[in-house]
mmCIF file with all atom_site columns, C-alpha atoms in Angstrom:
data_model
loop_
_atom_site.group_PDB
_atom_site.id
_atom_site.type_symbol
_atom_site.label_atom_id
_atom_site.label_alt_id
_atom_site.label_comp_id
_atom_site.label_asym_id
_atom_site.label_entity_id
_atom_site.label_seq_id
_atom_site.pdbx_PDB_ins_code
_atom_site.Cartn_x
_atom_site.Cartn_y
_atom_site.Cartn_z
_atom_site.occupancy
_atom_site.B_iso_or_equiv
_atom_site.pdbx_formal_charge
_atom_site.auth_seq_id
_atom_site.auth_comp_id
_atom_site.auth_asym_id
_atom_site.auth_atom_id
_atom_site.pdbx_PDB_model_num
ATOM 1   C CA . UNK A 1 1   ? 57.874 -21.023 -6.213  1.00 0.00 ? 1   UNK A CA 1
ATOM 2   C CA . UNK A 1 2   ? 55.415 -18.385 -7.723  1.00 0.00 ? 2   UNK A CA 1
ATOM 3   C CA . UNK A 1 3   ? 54.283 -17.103 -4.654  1.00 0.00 ? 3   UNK A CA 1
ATOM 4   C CA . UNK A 1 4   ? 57.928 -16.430 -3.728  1.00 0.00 ? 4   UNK A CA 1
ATOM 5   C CA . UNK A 1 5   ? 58.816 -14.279 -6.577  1.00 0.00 ? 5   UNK A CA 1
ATOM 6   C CA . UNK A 1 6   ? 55.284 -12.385 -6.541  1.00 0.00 ? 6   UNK A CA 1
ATOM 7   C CA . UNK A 1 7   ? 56.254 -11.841 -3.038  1.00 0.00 ? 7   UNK A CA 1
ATOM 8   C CA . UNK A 1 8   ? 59.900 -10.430 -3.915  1.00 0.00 ? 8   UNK A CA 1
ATOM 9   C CA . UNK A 1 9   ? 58.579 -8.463  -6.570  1.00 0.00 ? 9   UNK A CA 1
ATOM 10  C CA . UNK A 1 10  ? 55.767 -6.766  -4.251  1.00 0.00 ? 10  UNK A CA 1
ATOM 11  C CA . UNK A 1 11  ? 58.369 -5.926  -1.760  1.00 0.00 ? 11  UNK A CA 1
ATOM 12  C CA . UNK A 1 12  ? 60.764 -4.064  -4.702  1.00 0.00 ? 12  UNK A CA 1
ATOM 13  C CA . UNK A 1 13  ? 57.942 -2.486  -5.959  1.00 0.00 ? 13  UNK A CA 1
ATOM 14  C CA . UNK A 1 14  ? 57.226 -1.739  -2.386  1.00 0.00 ? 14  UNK A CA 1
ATOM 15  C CA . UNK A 1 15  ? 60.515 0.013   -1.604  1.00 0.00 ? 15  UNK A CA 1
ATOM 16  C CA . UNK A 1 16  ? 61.191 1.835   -5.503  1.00 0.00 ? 16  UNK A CA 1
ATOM 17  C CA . UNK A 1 17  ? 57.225 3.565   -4.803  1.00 0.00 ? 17  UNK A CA 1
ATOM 18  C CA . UNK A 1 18  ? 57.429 4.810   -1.039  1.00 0.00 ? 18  UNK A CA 1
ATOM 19  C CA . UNK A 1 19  ? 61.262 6.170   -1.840  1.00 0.00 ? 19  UNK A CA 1
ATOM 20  C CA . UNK A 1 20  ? 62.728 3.931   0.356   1.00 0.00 ? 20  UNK A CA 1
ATOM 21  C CA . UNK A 1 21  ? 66.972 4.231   -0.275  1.00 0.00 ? 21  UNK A CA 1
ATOM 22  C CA . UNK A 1 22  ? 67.126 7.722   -1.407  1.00 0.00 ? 22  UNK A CA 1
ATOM 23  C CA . UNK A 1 23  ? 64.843 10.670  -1.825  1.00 0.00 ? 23  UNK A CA 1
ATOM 24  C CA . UNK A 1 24  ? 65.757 14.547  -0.494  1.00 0.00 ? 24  UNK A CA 1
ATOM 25  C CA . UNK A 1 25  ? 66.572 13.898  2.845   1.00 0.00 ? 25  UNK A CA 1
ATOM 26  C CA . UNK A 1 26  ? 69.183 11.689  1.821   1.00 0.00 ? 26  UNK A CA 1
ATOM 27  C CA . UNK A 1 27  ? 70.329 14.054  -0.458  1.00 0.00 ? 27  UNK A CA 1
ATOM 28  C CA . UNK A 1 28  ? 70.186 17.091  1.563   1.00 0.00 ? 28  UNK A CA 1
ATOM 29  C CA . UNK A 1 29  ? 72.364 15.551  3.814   1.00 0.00 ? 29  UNK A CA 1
ATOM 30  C CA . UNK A 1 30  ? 74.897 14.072  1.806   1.00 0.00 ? 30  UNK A CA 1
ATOM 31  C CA . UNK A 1 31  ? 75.667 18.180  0.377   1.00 0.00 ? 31  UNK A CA 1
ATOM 32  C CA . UNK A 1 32  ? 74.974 20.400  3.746   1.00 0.00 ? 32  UNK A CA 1
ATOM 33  C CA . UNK A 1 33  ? 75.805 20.745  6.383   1.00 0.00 ? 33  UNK A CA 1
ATOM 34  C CA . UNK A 1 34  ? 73.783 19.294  9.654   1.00 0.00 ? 34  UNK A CA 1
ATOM 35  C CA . UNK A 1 35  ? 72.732 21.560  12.185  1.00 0.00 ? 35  UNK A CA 1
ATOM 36  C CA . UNK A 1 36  ? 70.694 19.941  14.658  1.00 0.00 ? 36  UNK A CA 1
ATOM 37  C CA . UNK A 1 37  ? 67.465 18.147  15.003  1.00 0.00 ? 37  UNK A CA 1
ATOM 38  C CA . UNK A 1 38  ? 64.277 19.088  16.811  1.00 0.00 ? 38  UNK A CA 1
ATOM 39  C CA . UNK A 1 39  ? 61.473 16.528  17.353  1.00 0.00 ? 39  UNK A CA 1
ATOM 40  C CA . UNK A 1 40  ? 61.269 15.399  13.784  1.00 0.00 ? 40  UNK A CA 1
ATOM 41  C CA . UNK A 1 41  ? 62.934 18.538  11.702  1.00 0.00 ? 41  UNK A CA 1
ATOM 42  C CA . UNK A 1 42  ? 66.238 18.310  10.731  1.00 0.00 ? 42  UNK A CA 1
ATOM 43  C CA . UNK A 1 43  ? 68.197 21.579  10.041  1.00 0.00 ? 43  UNK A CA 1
ATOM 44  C CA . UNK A 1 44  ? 71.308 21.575  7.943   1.00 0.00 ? 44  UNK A CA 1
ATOM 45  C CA . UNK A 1 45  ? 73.149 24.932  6.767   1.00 0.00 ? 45  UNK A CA 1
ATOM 46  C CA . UNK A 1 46  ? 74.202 26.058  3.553   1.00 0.00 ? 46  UNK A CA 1
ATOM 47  C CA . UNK A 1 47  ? 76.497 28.925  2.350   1.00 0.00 ? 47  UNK A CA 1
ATOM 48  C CA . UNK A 1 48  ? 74.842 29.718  -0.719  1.00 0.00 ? 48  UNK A CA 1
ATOM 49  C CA . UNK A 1 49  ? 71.580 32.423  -0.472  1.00 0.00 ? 49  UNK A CA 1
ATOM 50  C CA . UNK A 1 50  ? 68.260 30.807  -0.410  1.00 0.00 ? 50  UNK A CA 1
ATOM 51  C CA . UNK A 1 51  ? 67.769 30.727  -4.382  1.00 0.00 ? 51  UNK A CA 1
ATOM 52  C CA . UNK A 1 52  ? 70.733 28.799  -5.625  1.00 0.00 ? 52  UNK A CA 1
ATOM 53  C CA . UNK A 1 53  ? 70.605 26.526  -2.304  1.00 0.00 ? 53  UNK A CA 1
ATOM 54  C CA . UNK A 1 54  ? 67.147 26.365  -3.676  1.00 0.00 ? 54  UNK A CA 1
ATOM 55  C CA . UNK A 1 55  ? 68.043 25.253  -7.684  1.00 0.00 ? 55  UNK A CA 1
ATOM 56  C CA . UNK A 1 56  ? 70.646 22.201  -6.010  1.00 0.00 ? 56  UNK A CA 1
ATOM 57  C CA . UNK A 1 57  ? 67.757 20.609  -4.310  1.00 0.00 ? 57  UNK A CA 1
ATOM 58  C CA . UNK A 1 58  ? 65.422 21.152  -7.056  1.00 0.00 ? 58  UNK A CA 1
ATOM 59  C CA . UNK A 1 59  ? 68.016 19.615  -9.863  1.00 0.00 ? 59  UNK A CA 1
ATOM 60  C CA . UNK A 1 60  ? 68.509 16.550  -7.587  1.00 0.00 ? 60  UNK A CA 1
ATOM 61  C CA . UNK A 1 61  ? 64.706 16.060  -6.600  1.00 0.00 ? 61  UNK A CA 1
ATOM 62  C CA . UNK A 1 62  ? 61.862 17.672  -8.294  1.00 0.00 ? 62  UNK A CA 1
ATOM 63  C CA . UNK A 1 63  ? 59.227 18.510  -5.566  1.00 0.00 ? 63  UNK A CA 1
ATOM 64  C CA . UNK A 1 64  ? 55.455 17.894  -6.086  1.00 0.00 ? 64  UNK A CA 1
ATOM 65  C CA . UNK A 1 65  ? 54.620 21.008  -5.077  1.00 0.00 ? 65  UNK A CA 1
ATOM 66  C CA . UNK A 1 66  ? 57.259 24.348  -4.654  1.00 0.00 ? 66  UNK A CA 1
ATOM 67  C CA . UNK A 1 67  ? 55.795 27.497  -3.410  1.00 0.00 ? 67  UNK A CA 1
ATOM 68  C CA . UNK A 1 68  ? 57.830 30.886  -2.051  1.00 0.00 ? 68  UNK A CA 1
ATOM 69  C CA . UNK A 1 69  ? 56.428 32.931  1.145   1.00 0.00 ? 69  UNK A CA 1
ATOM 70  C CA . UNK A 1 70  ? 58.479 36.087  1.509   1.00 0.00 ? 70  UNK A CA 1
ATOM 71  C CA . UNK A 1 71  ? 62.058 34.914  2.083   1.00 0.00 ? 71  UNK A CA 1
ATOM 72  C CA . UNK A 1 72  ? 61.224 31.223  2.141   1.00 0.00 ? 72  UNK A CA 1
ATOM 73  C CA . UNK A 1 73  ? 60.926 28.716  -0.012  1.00 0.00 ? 73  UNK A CA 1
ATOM 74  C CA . UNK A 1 74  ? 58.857 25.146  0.523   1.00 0.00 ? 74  UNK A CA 1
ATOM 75  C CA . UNK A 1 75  ? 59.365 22.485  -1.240  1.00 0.00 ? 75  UNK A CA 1
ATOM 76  C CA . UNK A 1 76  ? 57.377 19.402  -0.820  1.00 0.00 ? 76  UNK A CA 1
ATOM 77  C CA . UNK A 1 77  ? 58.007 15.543  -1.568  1.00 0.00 ? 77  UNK A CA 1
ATOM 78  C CA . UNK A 1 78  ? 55.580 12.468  -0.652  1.00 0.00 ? 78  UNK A CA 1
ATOM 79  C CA . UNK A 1 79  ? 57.174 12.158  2.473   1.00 0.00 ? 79  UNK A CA 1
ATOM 80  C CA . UNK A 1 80  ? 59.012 15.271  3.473   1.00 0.00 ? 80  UNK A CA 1
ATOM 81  C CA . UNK A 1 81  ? 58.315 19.351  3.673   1.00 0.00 ? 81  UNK A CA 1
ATOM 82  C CA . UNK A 1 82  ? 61.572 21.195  2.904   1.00 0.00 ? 82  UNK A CA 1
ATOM 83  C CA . UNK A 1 83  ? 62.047 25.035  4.269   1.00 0.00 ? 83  UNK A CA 1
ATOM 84  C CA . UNK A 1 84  ? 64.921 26.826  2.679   1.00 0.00 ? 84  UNK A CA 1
ATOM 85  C CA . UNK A 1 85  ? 65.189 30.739  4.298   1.00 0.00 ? 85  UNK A CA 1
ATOM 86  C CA . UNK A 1 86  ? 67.796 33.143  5.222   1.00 0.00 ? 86  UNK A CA 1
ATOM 87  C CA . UNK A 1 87  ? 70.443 32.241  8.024   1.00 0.00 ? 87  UNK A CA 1
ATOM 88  C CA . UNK A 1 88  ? 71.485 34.324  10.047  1.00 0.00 ? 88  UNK A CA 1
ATOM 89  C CA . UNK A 1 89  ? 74.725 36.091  9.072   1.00 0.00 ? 89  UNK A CA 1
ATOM 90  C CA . UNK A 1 90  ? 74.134 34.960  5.314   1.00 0.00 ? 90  UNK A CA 1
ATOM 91  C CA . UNK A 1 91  ? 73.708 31.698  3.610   1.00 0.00 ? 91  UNK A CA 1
ATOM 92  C CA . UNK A 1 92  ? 70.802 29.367  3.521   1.00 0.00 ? 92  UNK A CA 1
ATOM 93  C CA . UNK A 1 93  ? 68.854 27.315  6.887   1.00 0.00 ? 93  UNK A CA 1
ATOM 94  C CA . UNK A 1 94  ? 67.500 24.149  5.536   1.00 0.00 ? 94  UNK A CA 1
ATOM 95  C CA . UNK A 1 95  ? 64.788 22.198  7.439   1.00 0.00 ? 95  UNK A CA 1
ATOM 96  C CA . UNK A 1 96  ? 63.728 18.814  6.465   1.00 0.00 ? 96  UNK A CA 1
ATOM 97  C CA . UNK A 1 97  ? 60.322 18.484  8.325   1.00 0.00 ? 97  UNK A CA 1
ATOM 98  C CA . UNK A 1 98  ? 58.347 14.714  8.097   1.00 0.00 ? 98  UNK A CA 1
ATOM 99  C CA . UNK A 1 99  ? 54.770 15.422  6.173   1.00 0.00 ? 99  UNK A CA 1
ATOM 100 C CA . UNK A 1 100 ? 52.852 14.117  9.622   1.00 0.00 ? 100 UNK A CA 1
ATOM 101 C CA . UNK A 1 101 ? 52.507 16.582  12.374  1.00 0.00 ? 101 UNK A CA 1
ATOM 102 C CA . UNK A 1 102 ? 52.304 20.187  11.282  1.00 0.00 ? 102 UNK A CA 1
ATOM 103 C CA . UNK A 1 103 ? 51.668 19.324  7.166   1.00 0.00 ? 103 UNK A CA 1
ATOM 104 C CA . UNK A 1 104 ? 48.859 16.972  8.068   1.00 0.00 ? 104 UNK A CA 1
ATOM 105 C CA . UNK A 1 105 ? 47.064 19.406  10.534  1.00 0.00 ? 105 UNK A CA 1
ATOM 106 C CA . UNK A 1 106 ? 47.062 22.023  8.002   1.00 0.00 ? 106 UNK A CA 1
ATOM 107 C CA . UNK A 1 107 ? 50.195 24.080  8.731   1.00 0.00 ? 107 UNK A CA 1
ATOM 108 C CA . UNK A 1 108 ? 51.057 25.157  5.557   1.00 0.00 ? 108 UNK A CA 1
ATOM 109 C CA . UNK A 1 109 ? 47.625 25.233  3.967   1.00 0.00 ? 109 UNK A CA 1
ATOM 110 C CA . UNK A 1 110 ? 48.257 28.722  3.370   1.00 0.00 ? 110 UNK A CA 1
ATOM 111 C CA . UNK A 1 111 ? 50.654 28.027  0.639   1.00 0.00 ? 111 UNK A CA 1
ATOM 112 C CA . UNK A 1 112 ? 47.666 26.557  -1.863  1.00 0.00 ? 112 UNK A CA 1
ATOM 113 C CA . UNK A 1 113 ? 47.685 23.905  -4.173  1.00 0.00 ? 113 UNK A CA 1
ATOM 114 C CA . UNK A 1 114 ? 50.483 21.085  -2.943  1.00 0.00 ? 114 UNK A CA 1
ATOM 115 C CA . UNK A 1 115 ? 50.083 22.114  0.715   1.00 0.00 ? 115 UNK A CA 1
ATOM 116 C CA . UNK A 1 116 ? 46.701 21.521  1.660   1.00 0.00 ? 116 UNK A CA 1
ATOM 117 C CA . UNK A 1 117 ? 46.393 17.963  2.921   1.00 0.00 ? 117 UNK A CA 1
ATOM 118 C CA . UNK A 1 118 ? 44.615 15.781  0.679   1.00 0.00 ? 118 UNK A CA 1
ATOM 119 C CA . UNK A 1 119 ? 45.322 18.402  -2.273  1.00 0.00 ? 119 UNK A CA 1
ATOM 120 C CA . UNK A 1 120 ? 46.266 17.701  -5.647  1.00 0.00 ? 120 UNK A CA 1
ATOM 121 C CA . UNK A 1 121 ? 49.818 19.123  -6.439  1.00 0.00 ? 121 UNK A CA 1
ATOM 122 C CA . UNK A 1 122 ? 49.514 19.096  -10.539 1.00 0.00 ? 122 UNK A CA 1
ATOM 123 C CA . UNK A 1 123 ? 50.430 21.953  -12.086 1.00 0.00 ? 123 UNK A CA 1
ATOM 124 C CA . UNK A 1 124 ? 52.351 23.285  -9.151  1.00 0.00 ? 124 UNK A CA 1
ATOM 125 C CA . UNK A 1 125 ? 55.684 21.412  -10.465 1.00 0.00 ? 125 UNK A CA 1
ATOM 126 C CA . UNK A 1 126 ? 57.268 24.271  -12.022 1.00 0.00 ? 126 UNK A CA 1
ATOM 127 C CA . UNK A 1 127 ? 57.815 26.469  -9.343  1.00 0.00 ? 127 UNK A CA 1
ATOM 128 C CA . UNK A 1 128 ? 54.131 28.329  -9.794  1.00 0.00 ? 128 UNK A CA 1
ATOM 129 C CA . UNK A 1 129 ? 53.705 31.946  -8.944  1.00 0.00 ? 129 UNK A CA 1
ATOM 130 C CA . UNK A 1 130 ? 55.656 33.433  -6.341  1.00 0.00 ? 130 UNK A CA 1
ATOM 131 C CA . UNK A 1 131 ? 58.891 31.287  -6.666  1.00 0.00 ? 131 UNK A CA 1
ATOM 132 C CA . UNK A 1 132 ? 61.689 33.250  -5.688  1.00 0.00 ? 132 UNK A CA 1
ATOM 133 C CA . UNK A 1 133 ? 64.965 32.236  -8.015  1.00 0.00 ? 133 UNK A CA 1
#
């Protein structure tokens, strides 16, 4: 009987750790609108400019790491890379990109601390320099 309640408990701590049931994608998709998807981004659409499409991610799930690049902003999660820039004819293109493929071969690297594979993202929680608002 022990090993069958060490086992249940192992599996919930399983799920609660790796975000399983929940996180930004789910999120994100419950409050904009869906776009399309593209290998494994998903783009959804929001009418509000970049900042305050921005500030209703951010208040729902704080990133490990948020950096702005000219009129982007990336966000990034354990298992996710969220792009917030400028649509086209005003409001807010959000991509939802999976942290293998262009995260894990160094993509975004050029953001710093948070976006270098393997990097520490402490003290980047706040929004850091260059966060656009």
């Amino acid at each position: 009987m022990r090993r069958g309640a060490a086992g249940v408990l192992a599996v919930a701590t399983l799920l609660l750790t790796t975000g399983c049931g929940g996180g930004v994608r789910d999120h994100i998709a419950d409050k904009f609108a869906h776009r399309g998807t593209q290998g494994d981004i998903t783009t959804y659409f929001s009418p509000d400019p970049v900042g305050t499409t921005v500030e209703r991610i951010v208040r729902d799930d704080v990133p490990a790491a948020r950096k702005a690049d000219g009129n982007n902003e990336y966000l990034r999660y354990n298992d996710d890379i969220v792009t917030v820039g400028p649509a086209p004819g005003g409001g807010s293109t959000i991509d939802v990109e999976d942290l293998d493929g262009r995260y894990r071969s160094g993509h975004f690297t050029y953001l710093g601390t948070g976006f270098t594979p393997g990097s520490p993202a402490a003290g980047n929680t706040s929004g850091g320099s260059g966060s656009a608002k």
